[in-house]
mmCIF file of C-alpha atoms in Angstrom:
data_model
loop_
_atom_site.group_PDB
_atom_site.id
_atom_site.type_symbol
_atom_site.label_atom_id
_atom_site.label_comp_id
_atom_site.label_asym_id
_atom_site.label_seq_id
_atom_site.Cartn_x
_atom_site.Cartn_y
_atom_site.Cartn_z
ATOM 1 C CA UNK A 1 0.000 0.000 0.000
ATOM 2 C CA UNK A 2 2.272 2.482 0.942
ATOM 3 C CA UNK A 3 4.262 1.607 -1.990
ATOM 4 C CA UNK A 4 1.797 1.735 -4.285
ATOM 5 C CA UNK A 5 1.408 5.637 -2.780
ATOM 6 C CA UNK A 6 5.332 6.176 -3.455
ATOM 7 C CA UNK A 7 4.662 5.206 -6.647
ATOM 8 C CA UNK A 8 1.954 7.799 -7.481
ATOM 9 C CA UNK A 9 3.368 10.264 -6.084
ATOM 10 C CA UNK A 10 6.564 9.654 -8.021
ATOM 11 C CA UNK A 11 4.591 9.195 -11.513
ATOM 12 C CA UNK A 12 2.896 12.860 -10.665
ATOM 13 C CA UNK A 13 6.289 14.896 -9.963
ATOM 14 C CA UNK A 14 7.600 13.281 -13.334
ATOM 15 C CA UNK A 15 4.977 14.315 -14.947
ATOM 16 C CA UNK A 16 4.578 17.684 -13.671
ATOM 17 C CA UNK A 17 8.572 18.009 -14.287
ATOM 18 C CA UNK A 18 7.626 17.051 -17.802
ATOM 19 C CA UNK A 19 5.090 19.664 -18.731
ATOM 20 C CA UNK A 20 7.155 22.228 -17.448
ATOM 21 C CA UNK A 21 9.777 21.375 -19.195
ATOM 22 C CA UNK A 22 7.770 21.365 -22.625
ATOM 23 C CA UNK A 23 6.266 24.577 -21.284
ATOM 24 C CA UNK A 24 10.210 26.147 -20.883
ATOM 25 C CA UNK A 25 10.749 24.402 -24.381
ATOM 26 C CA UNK A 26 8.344 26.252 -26.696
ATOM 27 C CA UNK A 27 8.364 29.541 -24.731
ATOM 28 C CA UNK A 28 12.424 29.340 -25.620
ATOM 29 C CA UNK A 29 11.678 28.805 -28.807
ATOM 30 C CA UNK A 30 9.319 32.025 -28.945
ATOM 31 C CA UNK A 31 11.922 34.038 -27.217
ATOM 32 C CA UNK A 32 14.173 32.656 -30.128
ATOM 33 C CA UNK A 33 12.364 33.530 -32.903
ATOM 34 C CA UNK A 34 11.318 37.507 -31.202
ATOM 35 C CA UNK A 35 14.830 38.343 -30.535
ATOM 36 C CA UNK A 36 15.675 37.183 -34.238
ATOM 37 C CA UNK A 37 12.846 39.135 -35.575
ATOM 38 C CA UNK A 38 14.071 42.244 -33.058
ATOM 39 C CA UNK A 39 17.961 41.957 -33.061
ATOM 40 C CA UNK A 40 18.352 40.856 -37.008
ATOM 41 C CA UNK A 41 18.701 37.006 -36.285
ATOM 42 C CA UNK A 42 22.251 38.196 -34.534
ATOM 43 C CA UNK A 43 21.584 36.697 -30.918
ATOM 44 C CA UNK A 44 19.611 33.396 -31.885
ATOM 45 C CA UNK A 45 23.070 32.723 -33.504
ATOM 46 C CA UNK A 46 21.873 33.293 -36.769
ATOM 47 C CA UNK A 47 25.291 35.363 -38.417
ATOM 48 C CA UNK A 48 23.998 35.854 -41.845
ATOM 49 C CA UNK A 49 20.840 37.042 -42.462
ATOM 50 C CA UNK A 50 17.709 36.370 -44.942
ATOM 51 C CA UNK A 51 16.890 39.117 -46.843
ATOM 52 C CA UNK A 52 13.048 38.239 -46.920
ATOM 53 C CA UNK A 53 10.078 40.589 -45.456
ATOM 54 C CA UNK A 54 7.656 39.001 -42.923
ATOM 55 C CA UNK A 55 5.374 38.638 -45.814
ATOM 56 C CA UNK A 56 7.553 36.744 -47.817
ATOM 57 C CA UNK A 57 8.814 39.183 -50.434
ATOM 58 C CA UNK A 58 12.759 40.028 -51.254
ATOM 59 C CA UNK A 59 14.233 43.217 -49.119
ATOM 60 C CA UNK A 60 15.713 46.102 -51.099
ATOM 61 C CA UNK A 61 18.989 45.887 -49.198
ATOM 62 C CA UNK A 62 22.023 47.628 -49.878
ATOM 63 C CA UNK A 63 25.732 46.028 -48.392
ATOM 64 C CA UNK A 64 27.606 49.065 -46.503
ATOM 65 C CA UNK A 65 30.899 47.431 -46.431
ATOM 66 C CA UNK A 66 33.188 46.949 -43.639
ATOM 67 C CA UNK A 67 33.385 48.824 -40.199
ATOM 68 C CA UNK A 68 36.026 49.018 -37.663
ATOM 69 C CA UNK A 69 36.005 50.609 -34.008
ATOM 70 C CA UNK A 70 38.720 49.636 -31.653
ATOM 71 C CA UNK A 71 38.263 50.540 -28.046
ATOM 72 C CA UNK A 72 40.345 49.370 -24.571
ATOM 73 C CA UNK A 73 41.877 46.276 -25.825
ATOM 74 C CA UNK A 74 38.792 45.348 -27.752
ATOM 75 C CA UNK A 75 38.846 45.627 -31.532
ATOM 76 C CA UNK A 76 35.314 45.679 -33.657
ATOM 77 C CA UNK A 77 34.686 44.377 -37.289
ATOM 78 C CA UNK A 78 31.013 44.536 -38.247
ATOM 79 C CA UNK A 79 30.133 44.267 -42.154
ATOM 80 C CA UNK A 80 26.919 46.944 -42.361
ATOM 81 C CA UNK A 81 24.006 46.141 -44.597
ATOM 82 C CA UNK A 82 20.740 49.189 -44.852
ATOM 83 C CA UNK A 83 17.516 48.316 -45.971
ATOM 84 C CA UNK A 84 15.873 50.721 -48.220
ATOM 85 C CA UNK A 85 12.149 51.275 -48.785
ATOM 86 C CA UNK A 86 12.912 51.685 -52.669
ATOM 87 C CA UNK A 87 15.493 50.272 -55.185
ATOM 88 C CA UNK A 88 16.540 54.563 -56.028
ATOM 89 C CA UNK A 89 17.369 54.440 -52.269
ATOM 90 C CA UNK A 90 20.155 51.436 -52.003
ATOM 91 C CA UNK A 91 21.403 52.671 -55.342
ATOM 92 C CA UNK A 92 21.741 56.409 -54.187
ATOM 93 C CA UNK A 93 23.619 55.015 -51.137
ATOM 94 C CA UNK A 94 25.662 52.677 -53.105
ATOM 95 C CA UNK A 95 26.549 56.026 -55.657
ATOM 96 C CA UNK A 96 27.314 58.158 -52.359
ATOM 97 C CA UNK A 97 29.605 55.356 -50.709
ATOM 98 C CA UNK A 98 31.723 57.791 -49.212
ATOM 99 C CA UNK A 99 29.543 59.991 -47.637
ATOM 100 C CA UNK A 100 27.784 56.971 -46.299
ATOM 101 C CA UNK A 101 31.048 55.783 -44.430
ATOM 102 C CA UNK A 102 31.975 59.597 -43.133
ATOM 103 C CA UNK A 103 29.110 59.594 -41.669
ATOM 104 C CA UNK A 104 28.397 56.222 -39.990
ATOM 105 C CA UNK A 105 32.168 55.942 -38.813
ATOM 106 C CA UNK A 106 31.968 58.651 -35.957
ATOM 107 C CA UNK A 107 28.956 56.697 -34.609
ATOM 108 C CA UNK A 108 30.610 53.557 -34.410
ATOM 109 C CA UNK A 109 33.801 54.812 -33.238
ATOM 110 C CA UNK A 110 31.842 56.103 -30.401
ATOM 111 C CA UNK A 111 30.084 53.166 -29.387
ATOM 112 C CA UNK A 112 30.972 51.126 -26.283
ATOM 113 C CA UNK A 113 31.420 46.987 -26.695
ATOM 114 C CA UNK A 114 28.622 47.108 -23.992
ATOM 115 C CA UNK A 115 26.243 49.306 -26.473
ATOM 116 C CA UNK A 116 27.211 46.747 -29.144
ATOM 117 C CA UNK A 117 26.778 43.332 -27.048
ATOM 118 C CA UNK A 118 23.350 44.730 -24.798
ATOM 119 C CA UNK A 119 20.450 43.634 -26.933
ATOM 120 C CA UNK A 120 18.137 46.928 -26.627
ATOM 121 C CA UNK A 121 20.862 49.189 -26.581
ATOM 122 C CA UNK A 122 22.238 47.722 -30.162
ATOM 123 C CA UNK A 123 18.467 47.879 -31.890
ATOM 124 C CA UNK A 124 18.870 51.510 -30.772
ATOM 125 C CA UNK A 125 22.305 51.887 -32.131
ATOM 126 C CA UNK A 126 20.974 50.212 -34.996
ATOM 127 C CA UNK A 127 17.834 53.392 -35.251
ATOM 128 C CA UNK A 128 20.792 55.555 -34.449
ATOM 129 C CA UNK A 129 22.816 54.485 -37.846
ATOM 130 C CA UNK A 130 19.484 54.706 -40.178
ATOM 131 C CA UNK A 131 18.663 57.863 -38.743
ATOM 132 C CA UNK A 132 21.923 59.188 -39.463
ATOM 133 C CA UNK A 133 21.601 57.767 -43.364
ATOM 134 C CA UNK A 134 18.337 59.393 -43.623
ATOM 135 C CA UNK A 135 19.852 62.880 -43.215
ATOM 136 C CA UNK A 136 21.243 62.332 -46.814
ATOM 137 C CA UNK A 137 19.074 63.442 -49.457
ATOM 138 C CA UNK A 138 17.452 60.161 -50.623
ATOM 139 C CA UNK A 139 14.677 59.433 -52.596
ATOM 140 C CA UNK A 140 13.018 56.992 -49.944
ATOM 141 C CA UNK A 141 14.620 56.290 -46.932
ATOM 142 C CA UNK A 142 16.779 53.733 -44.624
ATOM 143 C CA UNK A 143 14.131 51.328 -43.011
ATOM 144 C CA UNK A 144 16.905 49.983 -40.774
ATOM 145 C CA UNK A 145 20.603 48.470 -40.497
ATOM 146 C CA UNK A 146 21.312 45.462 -40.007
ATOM 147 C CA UNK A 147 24.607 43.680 -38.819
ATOM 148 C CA UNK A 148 25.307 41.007 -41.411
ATOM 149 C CA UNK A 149 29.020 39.646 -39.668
ATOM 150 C CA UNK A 150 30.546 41.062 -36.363
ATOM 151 C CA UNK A 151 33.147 40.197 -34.688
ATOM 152 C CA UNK A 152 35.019 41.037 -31.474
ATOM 153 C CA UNK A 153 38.611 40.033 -30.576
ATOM 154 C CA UNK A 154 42.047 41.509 -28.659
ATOM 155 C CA UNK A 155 42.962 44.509 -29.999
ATOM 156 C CA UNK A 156 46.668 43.875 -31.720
ATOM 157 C CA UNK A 157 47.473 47.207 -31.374
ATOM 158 C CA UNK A 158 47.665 46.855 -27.594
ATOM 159 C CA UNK A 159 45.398 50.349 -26.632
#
């Protein structure tokens, strides 16, 4: 009898065990899929990106190139792609490549590793960069950046 009780009571915590632990599973995987949606796929370890809008249609993107910050011992390499609301847009930043890199390199000089690696403050670094592109005359504008590659390692140069 009073194993027969054990027993019950045993079968009940495993199973209660188990539905929280499929409850933890799929609210994981909605975290997952928001912070991909939020942060450009970057922190559900998603490095490159698909260029597709939520309803299923190609982007108008535009690649920025290659930008480097180094701060205390720390040395930045993110590759830059904008997305444009119109093809004229990514083409007029793509004619005034330049321009586009005079005035995006301040900004990312002047981040912090901790602006770059703290998930809200990077999607409003990220505003902060598209904002900045707007103020070029465009035809449409600069929806939003996205961070296509970055990478952080020692700085070589020692600072």
């Amino acid at each position: 009898m009073v194993f027969a009780g054990l027993a019950l009571i045993c079968s009940g915590i495993l199973v209660i065990q188990y539905l929280k632990y499929r409850s933890n599973a799929k609210n994981e995987a909605a975290r997952k899929e928001e912070e991909a949606k939020l942060y450009g796929g970057w922190l559900a370890g998603q490095h490159k990106f698909k260029y597709k809008s939520e309803n299923g249609d190609d982007l108008i993107t535009q690649p920025l190139g290659e930008f480097r910050a180094s701060w205390k011992g720390i040395e930045l390499r993110v590759d830059l792609v904008a997305e444009c609301s119109d093809e004229d847009t990514c083409k007029s930043l793509k004619d005034q490549e330049l321009k586009v890199r005079d005035l995006l390199m301040p900004l990312i000089q002047a981040s912090s590793q901790e602006e770059v690696m703290n998930p809200s403050r990077k999607l409003a670094f990220r505003r902060r960069l598209a904002e900045k592109l707007n103020e070029l005359e465009l035809k449409g504008r600069v929806i939003q950046i996205d961070f296509t590659d970055m990478t952080l390692e020692p700085n070589s140069h020692g600072e």
